[in-house]
PDB file of C-alpha atoms in Angstrom:
ATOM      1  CA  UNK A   1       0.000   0.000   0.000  1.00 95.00           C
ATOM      2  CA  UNK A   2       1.646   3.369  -1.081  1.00 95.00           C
ATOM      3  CA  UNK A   3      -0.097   6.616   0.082  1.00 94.00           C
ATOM      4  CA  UNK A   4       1.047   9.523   1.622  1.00 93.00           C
ATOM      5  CA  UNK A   5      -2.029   9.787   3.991  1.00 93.00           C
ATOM      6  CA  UNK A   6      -1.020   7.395   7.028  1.00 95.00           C
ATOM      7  CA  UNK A   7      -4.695   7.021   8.536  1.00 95.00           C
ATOM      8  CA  UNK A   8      -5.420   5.432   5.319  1.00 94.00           C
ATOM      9  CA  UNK A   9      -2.785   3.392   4.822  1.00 95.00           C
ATOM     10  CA  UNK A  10      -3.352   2.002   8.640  1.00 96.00           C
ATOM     11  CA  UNK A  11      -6.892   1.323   8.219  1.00 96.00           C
ATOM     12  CA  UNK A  12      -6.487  -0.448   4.562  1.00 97.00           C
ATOM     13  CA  UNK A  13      -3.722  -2.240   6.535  1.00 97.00           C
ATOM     14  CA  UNK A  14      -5.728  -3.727   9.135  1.00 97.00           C
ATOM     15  CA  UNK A  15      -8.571  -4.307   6.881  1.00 97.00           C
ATOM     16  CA  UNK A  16      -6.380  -6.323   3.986  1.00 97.00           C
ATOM     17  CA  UNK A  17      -4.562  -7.919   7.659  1.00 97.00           C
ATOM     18  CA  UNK A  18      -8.148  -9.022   9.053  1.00 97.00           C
ATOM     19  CA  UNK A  19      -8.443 -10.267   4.949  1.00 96.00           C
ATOM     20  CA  UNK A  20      -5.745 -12.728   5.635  1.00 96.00           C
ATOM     21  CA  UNK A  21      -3.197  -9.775   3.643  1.00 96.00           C
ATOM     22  CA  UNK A  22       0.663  -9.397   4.257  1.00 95.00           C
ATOM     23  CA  UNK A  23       0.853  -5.888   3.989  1.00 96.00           C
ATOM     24  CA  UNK A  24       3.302  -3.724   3.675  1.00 96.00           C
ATOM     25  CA  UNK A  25       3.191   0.309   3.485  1.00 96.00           C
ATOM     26  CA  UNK A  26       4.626   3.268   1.746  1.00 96.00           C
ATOM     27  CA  UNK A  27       4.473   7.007   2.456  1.00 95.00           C
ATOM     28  CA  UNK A  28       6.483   8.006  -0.628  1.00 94.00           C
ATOM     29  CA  UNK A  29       8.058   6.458  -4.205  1.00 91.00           C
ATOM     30  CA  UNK A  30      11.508   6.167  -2.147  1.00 92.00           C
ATOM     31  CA  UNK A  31      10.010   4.069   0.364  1.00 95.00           C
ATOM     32  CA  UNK A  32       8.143   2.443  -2.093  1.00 95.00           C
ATOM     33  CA  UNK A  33      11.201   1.297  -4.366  1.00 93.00           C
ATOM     34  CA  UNK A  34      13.191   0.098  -1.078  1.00 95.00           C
ATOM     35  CA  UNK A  35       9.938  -1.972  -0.417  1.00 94.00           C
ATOM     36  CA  UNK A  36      10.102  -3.823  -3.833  1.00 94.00           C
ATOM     37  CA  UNK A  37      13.866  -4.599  -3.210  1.00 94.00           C
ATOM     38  CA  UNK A  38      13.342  -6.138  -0.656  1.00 95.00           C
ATOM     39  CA  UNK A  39      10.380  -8.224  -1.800  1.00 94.00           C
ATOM     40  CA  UNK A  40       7.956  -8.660  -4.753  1.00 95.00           C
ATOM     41  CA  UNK A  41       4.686  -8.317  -4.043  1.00 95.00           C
ATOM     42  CA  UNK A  42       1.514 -10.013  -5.175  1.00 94.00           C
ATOM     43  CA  UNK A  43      -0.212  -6.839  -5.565  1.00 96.00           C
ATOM     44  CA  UNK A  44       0.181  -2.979  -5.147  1.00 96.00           C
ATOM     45  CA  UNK A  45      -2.050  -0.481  -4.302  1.00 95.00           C
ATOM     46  CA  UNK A  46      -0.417   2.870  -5.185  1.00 92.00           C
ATOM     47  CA  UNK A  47      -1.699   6.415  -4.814  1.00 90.00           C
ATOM     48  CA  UNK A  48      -1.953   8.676  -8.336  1.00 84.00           C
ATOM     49  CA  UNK A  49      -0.016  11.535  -6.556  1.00 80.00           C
ATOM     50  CA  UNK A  50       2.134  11.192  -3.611  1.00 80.00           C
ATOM     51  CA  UNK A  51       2.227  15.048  -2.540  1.00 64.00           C
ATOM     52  CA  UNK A  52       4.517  16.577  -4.947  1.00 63.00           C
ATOM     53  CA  UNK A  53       5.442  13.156  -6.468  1.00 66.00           C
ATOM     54  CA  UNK A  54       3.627  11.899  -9.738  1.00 71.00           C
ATOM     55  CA  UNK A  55       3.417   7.553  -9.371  1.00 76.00           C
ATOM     56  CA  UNK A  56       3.425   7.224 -13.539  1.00 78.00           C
ATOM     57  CA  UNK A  57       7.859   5.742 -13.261  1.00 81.00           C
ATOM     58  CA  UNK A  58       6.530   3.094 -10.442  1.00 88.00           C
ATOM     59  CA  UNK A  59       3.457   2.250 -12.151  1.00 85.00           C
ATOM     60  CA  UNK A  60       5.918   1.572 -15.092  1.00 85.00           C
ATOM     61  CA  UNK A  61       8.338  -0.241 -13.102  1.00 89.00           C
ATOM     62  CA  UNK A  62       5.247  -2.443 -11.836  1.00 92.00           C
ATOM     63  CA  UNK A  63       3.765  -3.377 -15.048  1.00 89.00           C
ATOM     64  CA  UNK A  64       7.230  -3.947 -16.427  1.00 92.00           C
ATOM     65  CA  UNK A  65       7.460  -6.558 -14.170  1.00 93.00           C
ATOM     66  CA  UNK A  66       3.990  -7.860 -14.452  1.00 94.00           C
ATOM     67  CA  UNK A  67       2.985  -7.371 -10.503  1.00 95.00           C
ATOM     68  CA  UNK A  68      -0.693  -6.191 -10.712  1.00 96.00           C
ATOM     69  CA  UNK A  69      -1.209  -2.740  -9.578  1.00 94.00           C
ATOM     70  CA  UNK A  70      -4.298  -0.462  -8.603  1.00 93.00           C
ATOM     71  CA  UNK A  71      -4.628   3.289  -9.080  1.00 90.00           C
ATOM     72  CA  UNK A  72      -6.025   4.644  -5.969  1.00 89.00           C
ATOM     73  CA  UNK A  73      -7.122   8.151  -6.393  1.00 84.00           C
ATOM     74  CA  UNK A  74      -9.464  10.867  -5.108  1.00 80.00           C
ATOM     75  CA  UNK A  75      -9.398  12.319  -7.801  1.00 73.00           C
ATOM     76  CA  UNK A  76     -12.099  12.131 -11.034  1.00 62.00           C
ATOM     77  CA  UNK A  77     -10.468  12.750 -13.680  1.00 64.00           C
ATOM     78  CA  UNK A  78      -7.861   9.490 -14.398  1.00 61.00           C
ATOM     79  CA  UNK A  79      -6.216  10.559 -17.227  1.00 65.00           C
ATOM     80  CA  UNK A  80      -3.961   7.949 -18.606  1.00 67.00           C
ATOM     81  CA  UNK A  81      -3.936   6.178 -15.066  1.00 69.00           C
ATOM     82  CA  UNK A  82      -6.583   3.836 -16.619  1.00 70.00           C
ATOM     83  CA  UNK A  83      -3.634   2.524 -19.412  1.00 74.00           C
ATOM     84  CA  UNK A  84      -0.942   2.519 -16.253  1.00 79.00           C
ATOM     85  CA  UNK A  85      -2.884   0.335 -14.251  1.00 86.00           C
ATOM     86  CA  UNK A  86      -4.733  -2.885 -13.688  1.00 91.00           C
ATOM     87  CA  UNK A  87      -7.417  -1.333 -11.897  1.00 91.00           C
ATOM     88  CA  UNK A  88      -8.825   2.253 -10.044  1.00 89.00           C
ATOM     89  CA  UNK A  89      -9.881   2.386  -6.542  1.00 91.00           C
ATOM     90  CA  UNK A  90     -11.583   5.758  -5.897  1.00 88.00           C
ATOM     91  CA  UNK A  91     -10.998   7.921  -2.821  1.00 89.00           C
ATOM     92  CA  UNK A  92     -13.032   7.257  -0.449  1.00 90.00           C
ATOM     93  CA  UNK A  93     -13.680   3.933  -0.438  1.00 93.00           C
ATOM     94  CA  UNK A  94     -15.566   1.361   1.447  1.00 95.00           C
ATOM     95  CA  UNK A  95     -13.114  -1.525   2.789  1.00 95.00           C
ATOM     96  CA  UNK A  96     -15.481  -4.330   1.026  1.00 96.00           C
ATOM     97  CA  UNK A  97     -14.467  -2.507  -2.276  1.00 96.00           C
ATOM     98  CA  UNK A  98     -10.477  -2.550  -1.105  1.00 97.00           C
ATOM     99  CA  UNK A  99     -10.894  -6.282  -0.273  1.00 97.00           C
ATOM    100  CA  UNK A 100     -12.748  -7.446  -3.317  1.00 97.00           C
ATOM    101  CA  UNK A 101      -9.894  -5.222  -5.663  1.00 96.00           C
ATOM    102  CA  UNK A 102      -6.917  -7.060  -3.381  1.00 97.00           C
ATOM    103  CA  UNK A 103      -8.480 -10.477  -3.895  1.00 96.00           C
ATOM    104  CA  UNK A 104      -9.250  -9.586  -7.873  1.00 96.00           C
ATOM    105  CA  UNK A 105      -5.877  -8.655  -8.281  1.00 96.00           C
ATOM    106  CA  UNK A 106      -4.003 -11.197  -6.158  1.00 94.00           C
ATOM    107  CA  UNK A 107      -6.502 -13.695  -7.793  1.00 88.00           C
ATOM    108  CA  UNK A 108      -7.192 -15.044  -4.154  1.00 68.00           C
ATOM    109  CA  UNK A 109      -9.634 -17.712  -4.272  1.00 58.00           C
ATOM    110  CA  UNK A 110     -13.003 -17.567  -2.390  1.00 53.00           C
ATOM    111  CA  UNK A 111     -12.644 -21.217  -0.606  1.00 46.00           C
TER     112      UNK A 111
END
């Protein structure tokens, strides 16, 4: 999860945790690139704009090497986000929506 608002990223956190989820978070792209060196992840759910920083070089990195990514944005207007990622998550969002989009994308089965 990569968003520069923290109470966010802690309550998608514990949601996709209660979801059975590793999660890991991100304030910023630097934090963000030192995640993904560490390990790949299944899925990513990055903010549109981080503060000052535009996402568009990680959502290339991430679809360069084919790890599914969402666009989450509060925003309307997506712009070319919709050819950048595998899927949008809008701002706000109910957790039942963040959960179905992390299982989509993960391709977690419902057992």
């Amino acid at each position: 999860m990569v968003d520069d608002d923290s109470g966010l990223r802690t309550l998608s956190r514990i949601v996709l945790q209660l979801e059975g989820f590793d999660v890991r978070e991100a304030a910023n792209l630097e934090q963000a690139e030192a995640a993904l060196a560490e390990r790949r992840p299944d899925v990513v759910l990055l903010d549109v704009h981080l503060g000052h920083e535009h996402s568009e070089k990680l959502f290339a990195r991430l679809r360069a090497e084919k790890i599914p990514v969402a666009a989450v944005t509060g925003t309307a207007d997506l712009g070319d986000v919709r050819e950048w990622a595998d899927a949008t998550l809008g701002k706000p969002y109910d957790p039942t929506e963040l959960v179905a989009l992390a299982k989509r994308l993960a391709r977690v089965d419902e057992a």
